[in-house]
């Protein structure tokens, strides 16, 4: 895998420019360094298969990178610092990297620098913004300031996408939390929660649901920029992202998502999404965008936590007391106060699978 090995600021700058110019990297061991082997002319042949993934070392971002590789894409992983480069290298060494490792490159750019983002996206036909903000202080929770950072990063990424001629499509990873926190104090809400539903920003602030607020801000500003700058955008709103060791590998987002878990559980809105299925959904939506059959928002989940046994199992996986999820409720299946619907995404993926079988 062509991961940049940096030693000082000058070397980092040279390596960054080299990586941005290349569509893929191949490994050559030469005095302990890795060097790109792909010629600049080959970029033209890769225009429809070169994509960039932001936060590609996060729990979900890395799963998405793997799925893109398995689908034959060349992937640039956007990172903000050398620590993330080392994490990616450790993942390669541990054997977690799937697909052809010569098809991956790493680029460094800060989310608050639009010009740097444009340089990172240059040559890519698509960008996956996984919208992952790290907790700079470790496992201290997702704060209001992090919600603001999430929104600003999304705004910058969307502007960079819109200003980069090669970028034709963008997929933003939002959250189901951007759909379900609605204010029912003034009128009765419809029972069906689907891609047309939006959370209420004031309600998120009042309840201190900072993770929901961050995802809501990030998605709303993304749609605003997309409309103003004619960017072809789709967004995917997953439930709590689960998978192997998810609470260990994705602790801040997991704990932050579960703020308000008892209320979500009581209303039938606490849903989970397996990280591998979510990655596959992103690839399916992106490929469908090329034929204009994918558009707008998609809700993604594979399980709704509806009874005490399911709540207990989820709590055990995370390592928290069961009542943090289900409260003091007795063991019964809740009535359908609300009903979640991912029919739009299910229909799209079904069409994608039929298309794949037809071509094989």
XYZ file of C-alpha atoms in Angstrom:
360
model
C 0.000 0.000 0.000
C 1.377 3.407 -0.910
C 1.302 5.150 2.412
C 3.449 8.246 2.739
C 6.316 8.005 5.217
C 7.113 11.487 6.507
C 10.013 12.785 8.591
C 9.823 16.569 8.524
C 7.580 19.353 7.207
C 9.482 19.786 3.937
C 9.301 16.086 3.194
C 5.571 16.041 4.083
C 4.914 18.877 1.635
C 6.778 17.146 -1.211
C 5.100 13.817 -0.458
C 1.664 15.394 -0.331
C 2.078 17.029 -3.736
C 3.318 13.765 -5.209
C 0.394 11.802 -3.815
C -2.149 14.311 -5.063
C -0.748 13.983 -8.574
C -1.029 10.196 -8.595
C -4.170 8.142 -8.978
C -2.704 5.104 -7.245
C 0.424 3.967 -5.491
C 2.415 0.796 -5.758
C 4.875 -0.392 -3.194
C 8.614 -0.452 -3.730
C 10.924 -1.003 -0.836
C 13.990 1.153 -1.392
C 16.116 2.170 1.597
C 13.080 1.928 3.829
C 10.900 4.287 1.789
C 7.771 3.804 -0.316
C 7.628 5.408 -3.762
C 4.791 5.881 -6.223
C 5.162 4.010 -9.493
C 2.031 5.005 -11.398
C 2.747 7.439 -14.224
C 0.797 10.694 -14.508
C -0.609 9.651 -17.902
C -2.435 6.731 -16.335
C -4.645 9.108 -14.381
C -6.786 9.615 -17.480
C -7.613 5.893 -17.564
C -8.668 5.990 -13.913
C -11.012 8.971 -14.000
C -14.145 6.905 -13.413
C -12.569 4.747 -10.703
C -10.621 7.215 -8.566
C -12.410 8.402 -5.434
C -11.481 10.116 -2.178
C -12.669 9.123 1.307
C -12.441 11.610 4.154
C -11.763 10.279 7.657
C -10.687 7.031 6.035
C -9.066 5.702 9.221
C -12.262 5.955 11.274
C -14.257 2.819 12.067
C -16.702 3.350 9.222
C -14.288 5.169 6.904
C -11.895 2.241 6.849
C -14.725 -0.230 6.127
C -15.787 1.970 3.221
C -12.233 2.096 1.857
C -12.102 -1.706 1.927
C -15.391 -2.065 0.070
C -14.354 0.452 -2.559
C -11.120 -1.477 -3.124
C -13.058 -4.718 -3.486
C -15.261 -3.024 -6.089
C -12.218 -2.087 -8.148
C -11.897 1.564 -7.153
C -8.656 3.447 -6.608
C -8.929 5.233 -3.274
C -7.313 8.328 -1.804
C -7.632 8.361 1.956
C -7.778 11.887 3.303
C -6.097 12.349 6.691
C -5.306 15.417 8.740
C -2.090 14.371 10.500
C 0.809 11.928 10.658
C -0.869 9.947 13.443
C -3.614 8.899 11.026
C -0.995 7.831 8.482
C 0.538 5.549 11.101
C -2.889 4.121 11.974
C -3.453 3.264 8.337
C -0.053 1.592 8.128
C -0.839 -0.467 11.252
C -4.103 -1.599 9.676
C -2.210 -2.744 6.600
C 0.356 -4.642 8.655
C -2.374 -6.338 10.701
C -3.984 -7.662 7.522
C -7.177 -5.601 7.815
C -6.713 -4.088 4.353
C -8.742 -5.844 1.677
C -8.546 -5.746 -2.106
C -5.532 -4.575 -4.050
C -3.290 -2.563 -1.752
C -1.572 -0.878 -4.695
C -4.820 0.982 -5.366
C -4.725 3.103 -2.238
C -2.955 6.375 -1.502
C -2.986 8.744 1.442
C -3.200 12.526 1.232
C -2.943 15.117 3.978
C -5.296 18.084 4.127
C -6.979 19.990 6.919
C -10.783 20.264 6.865
C -10.613 24.026 7.419
C -8.494 24.650 4.288
C -10.630 24.555 1.141
C -7.678 24.917 -1.220
C -5.929 21.935 0.333
C -9.119 19.893 0.025
C -9.429 20.844 -3.642
C -5.888 19.666 -4.287
C -6.662 16.379 -2.535
C -9.852 15.880 -4.578
C -8.291 16.857 -7.903
C -8.584 14.008 -10.392
C -11.200 12.126 -8.346
C -14.594 11.465 -9.886
C -16.258 11.218 -6.489
C -15.846 12.074 -2.824
C -17.200 10.188 0.178
C -17.370 12.530 3.147
C -17.794 10.228 6.135
C -18.212 13.243 8.376
C -16.204 11.911 11.299
C -14.943 14.385 13.899
C -12.446 13.022 16.416
C -12.549 13.906 20.076
C -9.271 15.786 20.665
C -9.365 15.007 24.377
C -10.015 11.305 24.084
C -13.192 9.650 25.355
C -14.783 12.756 26.860
C -17.968 12.698 24.847
C -19.144 14.646 21.838
C -19.356 18.327 22.758
C -21.278 21.274 21.330
C -18.046 22.659 19.886
C -17.501 19.363 18.055
C -20.965 19.753 16.532
C -19.940 23.149 15.199
C -16.708 21.652 13.821
C -18.721 18.916 12.093
C -20.884 21.490 10.344
C -17.953 23.650 9.261
C -15.972 20.676 7.949
C -18.966 19.583 5.896
C -19.344 23.065 4.450
C -15.683 23.188 3.412
C -15.723 19.703 1.883
C -18.840 20.498 -0.152
C -17.371 23.759 -1.413
C -14.145 22.000 -2.349
C -16.101 19.297 -4.206
C -18.148 21.869 -6.096
C -15.014 23.805 -7.105
C -13.072 20.724 -8.260
C -13.923 20.058 -11.933
C -13.195 16.316 -11.821
C -15.626 15.654 -8.924
C -18.967 14.599 -10.381
C -20.627 13.009 -7.337
C -20.456 13.331 -3.561
C -21.873 11.028 -0.868
C -22.182 12.354 2.689
C -22.513 10.062 5.688
C -25.068 11.702 7.954
C -27.007 9.910 10.706
C -30.466 8.652 11.519
C -30.269 11.129 14.383
C -30.666 13.886 11.793
C -34.157 12.492 11.110
C -35.759 11.305 14.351
C -35.480 14.114 16.937
C -38.664 15.963 16.056
C -40.738 18.329 18.212
C -44.234 17.002 18.859
C -45.206 19.646 21.413
C -47.335 21.665 18.980
C -48.810 19.004 16.715
C -49.016 15.250 16.379
C -46.233 13.810 14.271
C -46.884 11.261 11.514
C -45.877 7.767 12.685
C -43.669 6.986 9.682
C -40.062 8.181 9.945
C -38.349 8.111 6.552
C -35.947 10.077 4.349
C -38.299 13.072 4.299
C -38.038 13.626 8.067
C -35.670 16.117 9.673
C -34.702 16.564 13.309
C -35.455 19.845 15.024
C -32.319 21.865 15.738
C -33.771 23.705 18.733
C -34.889 20.416 20.278
C -31.381 18.981 19.867
C -29.922 22.020 21.621
C -32.486 21.915 24.442
C -31.811 18.230 25.074
C -28.045 18.697 24.609
C -28.011 16.102 21.842
C -24.722 17.374 20.431
C -24.023 14.398 18.169
C -27.455 14.676 16.596
C -26.930 18.422 16.260
C -23.556 17.939 14.561
C -24.939 15.481 12.012
C -27.956 17.705 11.405
C -25.797 20.785 10.839
C -23.400 18.865 8.593
C -26.172 17.506 6.398
C -28.171 20.717 6.169
C -25.194 22.815 5.156
C -24.198 20.143 2.640
C -27.602 20.358 0.942
C -27.428 24.156 1.012
C -24.040 24.208 -0.734
C -25.113 21.491 -3.176
C -28.126 23.543 -4.242
C -26.208 26.806 -4.491
C -23.234 25.348 -6.373
C -24.970 22.596 -8.401
C -23.168 19.727 -6.683
C -24.545 16.227 -7.285
C -25.025 15.065 -3.683
C -26.677 12.178 -1.883
C -26.719 11.589 1.859
C -27.017 8.353 3.829
C -28.442 8.419 7.363
C -27.434 5.264 9.269
C -28.482 4.079 12.689
C -25.897 3.337 15.362
C -22.975 1.843 13.447
C -22.124 -1.608 14.774
C -19.742 -4.385 13.812
C -16.729 -6.238 15.176
C -15.440 -4.428 18.293
C -17.428 -1.329 17.316
C -17.612 0.135 20.821
C -13.838 -0.250 21.254
C -12.926 1.078 17.797
C -15.561 3.800 17.653
C -16.124 4.807 21.303
C -16.858 8.533 21.035
C -19.454 8.208 18.290
C -21.067 5.162 19.935
C -21.535 6.806 23.334
C -22.571 10.103 21.749
C -25.152 8.399 19.536
C -26.785 6.808 22.584
C -27.503 10.120 24.302
C -31.274 9.917 24.560
C -31.249 6.142 23.975
C -34.091 5.473 26.427
C -36.400 7.824 24.552
C -35.381 6.381 21.174
C -35.961 2.865 22.503
C -39.386 3.727 23.927
C -40.447 5.263 20.605
C -39.189 2.368 18.491
C -36.470 4.517 16.919
C -33.269 2.963 18.288
C -31.809 1.284 15.210
C -28.412 -0.126 14.286
C -26.535 -0.493 11.008
C -23.811 -3.080 10.450
C -20.663 -1.339 9.262
C -20.135 -3.701 6.302
C -23.707 -3.359 5.061
C -23.452 0.400 5.458
C -20.261 0.476 3.377
C -21.969 -1.605 0.686
C -24.910 0.808 0.723
C -22.552 3.732 0.104
C -20.972 2.005 -2.886
C -24.391 1.065 -4.303
C -25.690 4.617 -3.969
C -22.547 6.072 -5.532
C -22.720 3.752 -8.520
C -26.422 4.493 -8.960
C -25.667 8.231 -8.979
C -23.758 7.726 -12.213
C -27.015 6.762 -13.919
C -29.056 9.381 -12.030
C -31.097 6.672 -10.283
C -29.838 7.701 -6.838
C -30.798 11.049 -5.382
C -31.650 12.789 -2.125
C -31.469 11.140 1.291
C -31.379 7.464 2.308
C -32.068 5.946 5.717
C -29.930 2.886 6.458
C -30.465 0.362 9.270
C -30.711 -3.395 9.615
C -32.187 -3.788 13.091
C -34.527 -1.881 15.404
C -34.034 -2.534 19.137
C -37.564 -3.322 20.325
C -37.399 -5.613 23.338
C -35.466 -6.051 26.556
C -33.373 -8.956 25.278
C -32.203 -6.923 22.290
C -31.451 -3.942 24.513
C -29.468 -6.141 26.899
C -27.452 -7.630 24.055
C -26.600 -4.187 22.680
C -25.672 -2.921 26.157
C -23.376 -5.904 26.702
C -21.647 -5.279 23.360
C -21.000 -1.676 24.357
C -20.184 -2.405 27.984
C -22.843 -0.224 29.613
C -25.709 -1.048 31.999
C -28.864 -2.255 30.266
C -31.010 0.494 31.828
C -28.957 3.106 29.965
C -30.811 1.871 26.893
C -34.125 0.456 28.083
C -34.616 2.301 31.372
C -36.652 0.384 33.933
C -39.119 -1.017 31.426
C -40.414 -4.563 31.726
C -39.705 -7.227 29.144
C -42.165 -6.637 26.312
C -42.166 -5.513 22.703
C -43.043 -1.838 22.478
C -46.055 -0.716 20.467
C -45.097 1.012 17.230
C -45.155 4.626 18.399
C -43.168 5.355 15.260
C -42.104 3.220 12.354
C -38.737 3.536 10.669
C -38.583 3.064 6.920
C -35.527 2.396 4.764
C -37.637 1.341 1.785
C -36.011 3.871 -0.539
C -32.526 2.437 0.066
C -33.756 -1.163 0.017
C -35.360 -0.619 -3.379
C -32.197 0.962 -4.788
C -29.939 -1.845 -3.541
C -32.352 -4.443 -4.872
C -32.155 -2.846 -8.321
C -28.368 -2.723 -8.055
C -28.179 -6.443 -7.244
C -30.509 -7.326 -10.147
C -28.318 -5.235 -12.454
C -25.157 -7.024 -11.248
C -26.732 -10.445 -11.825
C -27.923 -9.377 -15.280
C -24.381 -8.335 -16.256
C -22.729 -11.501 -14.875
